[in-house]
């Protein structure tokens, strides 16, 4: 804190608006302007205390630990006049500190203790879960390690089928394993089989209804040995699915990591880890329950009162400290468990299923529930102690059905509790003797209600509100979420004991002598503009596949990759799983140091296509290595006063030299950037899957069959569903969707490139008609680019928002959100630079223009050369101006040449209009991905972009007497046709620089003014229309106000 600035009260009180809001809490000054919209209670509550000390209201409100730690993100300094020490506030602060995470009990039991014995670790296993390091079941560990990548690319079944012989022999190997290993085997089987059933090789593929024999046999056998069901359950996802990064550290969010996962999302990690922490922190609840049952058995009222207060405090901590972790968020990542990602990405993988286990259960389809919080034993035990009963027989049956999914040791413990006299009956029998007991009992009921209501808020946000309208929201366990939770809340409220209620005790009058329940009782830059470019390499030849790599190198497998590069394939496939949270990816890379050094020595043996692929994979690995700390910047919920220091120390670390040397050498050889670029993410990162007859894509835009047939085998709009990305960071469908959109876009650019090449040739040959044809072709090509963007989008814009939050630490951790918006808009793609330079669009001074200039240096060499060739030639706009200038000066020898020039002008303006629409679609994507900068992007960047495009229209002939014979419908589409041709102030004045046109066109502005007094030959409308079949389109001229960009 010593390095932070000190602010006086006079300075603080100047910041009291929603545009600049400061508050002082406990002597520290926070700028909470950015938090106003995120505050759950609304911004008005914070503005009420803006510009002054808010220590008392903040502490009296009893904010959760998550909220307290979030303050560190907004700390900007200290106050020169801290508040006086208030004993009452100090007591509140101590109470607030008492709510902090305890870190759980890290003491592990010996090997003789049952794995699921309920003891001082609550319902977590008595020993930390561990991986299987040797033996035949290692194959399951290997499959689970690559599961996120395999699910995302649709290769899970293929990968598993390739090892079915190994998997088929596993059932015979079951028998002499320890209980720890059997539970681990069950967990591995659950994830492997879930991936096998849930994976879809292409969108719309029907779900698989049968689990093959080589998987079903082993899974069912181990499930029967453990007394569990063959289904991914709560124990597999939570109780038995964690490891401590520091083996001597506490059970905290920062020190825990999942062993198994289905995606590479931080959302999955955060969701399940929160449940692990809740189970760990519930240990005091279990202790109080066991002691409370003993007091009821002894009819010890005074001791029971102590246990009631202890249980109330434990439940209060659980509700106030643990449940809010689920809603934790950071500035960069937003909600760490986003509701859209949970419902649309994670939930479909873990929900209830009905499938046939081949060779088991008489070959009948079996229904098993997915993992659910209802499978936790915490609340059933509390209900047993408090005597809370479900009034609905259907829901009661459903809840009892969930108990088949909890470990055997937990079921026995719960059964033992239910056989005991519960506290409610005992309190009712004693209420006339001790009303304090009733009040204390009802206080516990209030705490249970707080817990259930807090849990309901989570379910409402993450399940009920996300379910499609008109459908019943079901939990992952298959329960009707709204009905089930409300029924449970009502039953909890009915468990209160009312004063004056007639006791109907089921306890005998004599003192019961029952055995006490024991804790142990249960079980390099390049200049553009060089006309003589080198011959393009086969990989980056411009035109055959648009701007994508011309020869699509098959995606490497471990077997097909060059021997020196095989470890790159393994690291890239492990990245989604190993990078999330405090993942071991850096360690995995460090363990391969010798292989990186050997790769550096073997680079000369790689062909150019192999070098491109290796360079791309190295770029992905480097990005994952750099991003881990940034990507997993989760506030430490157990740390006190360390948030700011951790935030300041959290920087993107540079990879070691032995990791950088291979990519730098390849980048120098290939003349490419030595870091992750658009070429790695899009241009090289694709393959085409085989086309399934059942999923042939119908052209929604009405394109004919010939057009679709011509696109067969090439990445583009018609083959978009077949595009598969090779390397990925998150392993979720939305990541695949986002990059496939851009891959299709670059593939469709083939037609733009062809039109540009034809146009440049026509300009060199001074052929107006050929240039007109090429501009018409470019207009059609731009329409293809526009149609690549979905309209409407197939999902909520929340999907793109969260996707960008998760991807940014990998793609661009150091740039601002405004720069990131430019990256999404244009990338390092050659599409927009080529179009702007070829058409001669006026250069702007906005950030997008700066980004396009910068992006050229990150393109492959052949793309830069192509841009340089376009830049060195005369643009279509300047060519048009020169022709008009020459015609006006009497230098055109062609009869009727002005007619051809007029058609050329119309075709050019049509291209500008379509380019503006394409830019509008890109703007719409940016605003969906980054809504927090959408207003700035629309009003500043896109407004200027649209202005420069509009000013690039040519209105040199339109509106003059040349067009007098045109039909009225066309005249009405062109605003200048309604103006007085002598009204000079409404004319379009084009300011031309000497670099844009020849000296003959230097005074074109004056010529446009003089043109009204010249006599031009009349235009034959039929001849004009014959030169351009689409001339009657009302939007073609582009001289009126262009349509607003769609955001």
XYZ file of N, CA, C and O in Angstrom, residues 277-334:
232
model
N -15.308 -27.317 -2.690
C -15.070 -26.439 -1.537
C -16.267 -26.467 -0.588
O -16.099 -26.491 0.638
N -17.470 -26.483 -1.139
C -18.661 -26.553 -0.280
C -18.645 -27.838 0.540
O -18.920 -27.817 1.749
N -18.316 -28.953 -0.094
C -18.258 -30.222 0.634
C -17.181 -30.184 1.707
O -17.365 -30.697 2.818
N -16.046 -29.558 1.405
C -14.963 -29.466 2.383
C -15.340 -28.581 3.564
O -15.070 -28.913 4.727
N -15.982 -27.442 3.258
C -16.346 -26.503 4.317
C -17.565 -26.966 5.112
O -17.897 -26.366 6.134
N -18.245 -28.017 4.641
C -19.413 -28.533 5.366
C -19.023 -29.459 6.507
O -19.908 -29.960 7.217
N -17.746 -29.687 6.711
C -17.320 -30.582 7.798
C -17.863 -30.154 9.152
O -18.360 -30.993 9.920
N -17.823 -28.841 9.528
C -18.420 -28.449 10.821
C -19.907 -28.753 10.902
O -20.434 -29.025 11.993
N -20.608 -28.707 9.763
C -22.025 -29.057 9.763
C -22.205 -30.512 10.167
O -23.062 -30.848 11.004
N -21.399 -31.399 9.596
C -21.494 -32.828 9.917
C -21.161 -33.070 11.384
O -21.839 -33.856 12.080
N -20.115 -32.381 11.868
C -19.752 -32.532 13.283
C -20.907 -32.125 14.198
O -21.230 -32.814 15.182
N -21.557 -31.007 13.880
C -22.673 -30.527 14.712
C -23.860 -31.476 14.636
O -24.554 -31.704 15.644
N -24.109 -32.049 13.464
C -25.215 -32.992 13.325
C -24.988 -34.230 14.185
O -25.895 -34.688 14.898
N -23.791 -34.766 14.118
C -23.503 -35.982 14.890
C -23.612 -35.702 16.387
O -24.238 -36.461 17.145
N -23.039 -34.570 16.819
C -23.126 -34.215 18.241
C -24.565 -33.918 18.640
O -25.002 -34.248 19.758
N -25.330 -33.301 17.742
C -26.727 -33.006 18.038
C -27.556 -34.254 18.220
O -28.410 -34.328 19.121
N -27.348 -35.274 17.375
C -28.053 -36.542 17.535
C -27.719 -37.172 18.886
O -28.604 -37.745 19.554
N -26.478 -37.085 19.285
C -26.088 -37.650 20.582
C -26.802 -36.933 21.728
O -27.241 -37.572 22.694
N -26.940 -35.600 21.619
C -27.641 -34.838 22.660
C -29.116 -35.215 22.713
O -29.711 -35.310 23.802
N -29.738 -35.444 21.543
C -31.145 -35.858 21.518
C -31.289 -37.221 22.170
O -32.240 -37.464 22.953
N -30.386 -38.104 21.900
C -30.461 -39.449 22.492
C -30.317 -39.383 24.006
O -30.969 -40.142 24.732
N -29.471 -38.455 24.486
C -29.281 -38.321 25.938
C -30.320 -37.394 26.551
O -30.356 -37.244 27.767
N -31.130 -36.730 25.697
C -32.103 -35.734 26.146
C -31.405 -34.636 26.943
O -31.903 -34.158 27.963
N -30.250 -34.211 26.428
C -29.427 -33.184 27.072
C -29.744 -31.835 26.425
O -29.184 -31.486 25.376
N -30.643 -31.072 27.060
C -31.119 -29.828 26.450
C -30.014 -28.785 26.372
O -29.848 -28.102 25.347
N -29.254 -28.587 27.431
C -28.215 -27.553 27.437
C -27.153 -27.832 26.367
O -26.727 -26.927 25.646
N -26.722 -29.083 26.252
C -25.728 -29.417 25.227
C -26.328 -29.294 23.821
O -25.645 -28.901 22.869
N -27.625 -29.622 23.689
C -28.267 -29.508 22.389
C -28.338 -28.044 21.950
O -28.172 -27.731 20.761
N -28.589 -27.138 22.913
C -28.583 -25.718 22.578
C -27.225 -25.288 22.022
O -27.145 -24.517 21.051
N -26.158 -25.778 22.607
C -24.806 -25.453 22.117
C -24.632 -25.955 20.690
O -24.106 -25.250 19.819
N -25.079 -27.175 20.434
C -24.940 -27.747 19.095
C -25.844 -27.032 18.088
O -25.475 -26.884 16.932
N -27.017 -26.582 18.542
C -27.890 -25.815 17.649
C -27.182 -24.535 17.194
O -27.200 -24.185 16.008
N -26.579 -23.825 18.151
C -25.887 -22.581 17.800
C -24.675 -22.869 16.892
O -24.397 -22.113 15.962
N -23.987 -23.946 17.187
C -22.844 -24.326 16.351
C -23.301 -24.663 14.930
O -22.673 -24.250 13.947
N -24.415 -25.409 14.824
C -24.930 -25.775 13.507
C -25.414 -24.538 12.763
O -25.193 -24.404 11.544
N -26.068 -23.612 13.468
C -26.546 -22.389 12.824
C -25.376 -21.584 12.263
O -25.428 -21.080 11.133
N -24.309 -21.464 13.039
C -23.127 -20.730 12.573
C -22.506 -21.409 11.363
O -22.116 -20.754 10.390
N -22.418 -22.744 11.408
C -21.820 -23.487 10.291
C -22.641 -23.323 9.013
O -22.090 -23.138 7.920
N -23.971 -23.375 9.142
C -24.825 -23.193 7.971
C -24.755 -21.761 7.447
O -24.792 -21.527 6.230
N -24.661 -20.812 8.384
C -24.552 -19.415 7.977
C -23.262 -19.196 7.182
O -23.261 -18.516 6.156
N -22.150 -19.777 7.632
C -20.879 -19.681 6.907
C -21.001 -20.343 5.541
O -20.487 -19.840 4.531
N -21.666 -21.481 5.497
C -21.808 -22.199 4.230
C -22.580 -21.357 3.211
O -22.226 -21.311 2.030
N -23.620 -20.683 3.692
C -24.443 -19.872 2.799
C -23.745 -18.580 2.409
O -23.777 -18.174 1.243
N -23.118 -17.926 3.384
C -22.523 -16.620 3.135
C -21.168 -16.687 2.442
O -20.802 -15.786 1.693
N -20.411 -17.730 2.700
C -19.039 -17.792 2.212
C -18.879 -18.689 1.000
O -18.188 -18.334 0.049
N -19.526 -19.853 1.024
C -19.274 -20.846 -0.019
C -20.156 -20.657 -1.252
O -19.648 -20.671 -2.379
N -21.453 -20.511 -1.066
C -22.336 -20.391 -2.229
C -22.006 -19.179 -3.110
O -22.070 -19.281 -4.340
N -21.618 -18.024 -2.527
C -21.278 -16.894 -3.410
C -20.085 -17.142 -4.308
O -19.906 -16.423 -5.287
N -19.255 -18.139 -3.977
C -18.118 -18.434 -4.847
C -18.602 -18.757 -6.255
O -17.943 -18.443 -7.248
N -19.767 -19.387 -6.354
C -20.289 -19.770 -7.657
C -20.502 -18.545 -8.552
O -20.402 -18.627 -9.775
N -20.788 -17.397 -7.940
C -21.066 -16.187 -8.715
C -19.836 -15.296 -8.849
O -19.949 -14.155 -9.285
N -18.657 -15.798 -8.479
C -17.436 -14.991 -8.537
C -17.161 -14.557 -9.970
O -17.475 -15.255 -10.931
N -16.557 -13.377 -10.106
C -16.236 -12.860 -11.434
C -14.972 -12.027 -11.351
O -14.541 -11.619 -10.270
N -14.381 -11.776 -12.494
C -13.224 -10.894 -12.586
C -13.479 -9.894 -13.702
O -14.386 -10.065 -14.513
N -12.667 -8.866 -13.753
C -12.831 -7.853 -14.793
C -12.639 -8.452 -16.178
O -13.397 -8.189 -17.101
N -11.592 -9.249 -16.326
C -11.248 -9.749 -17.658
C -12.126 -10.904 -18.097
O -12.507 -11.001 -19.262
N -12.504 -11.799 -17.160
C -13.240 -13.001 -17.520
C -14.736 -12.882 -17.306
O -15.497 -13.717 -17.792
N -15.171 -11.857 -16.565
C -16.581 -11.795 -16.219
C -16.903 -12.898 -15.229
O -16.078 -13.293 -14.406
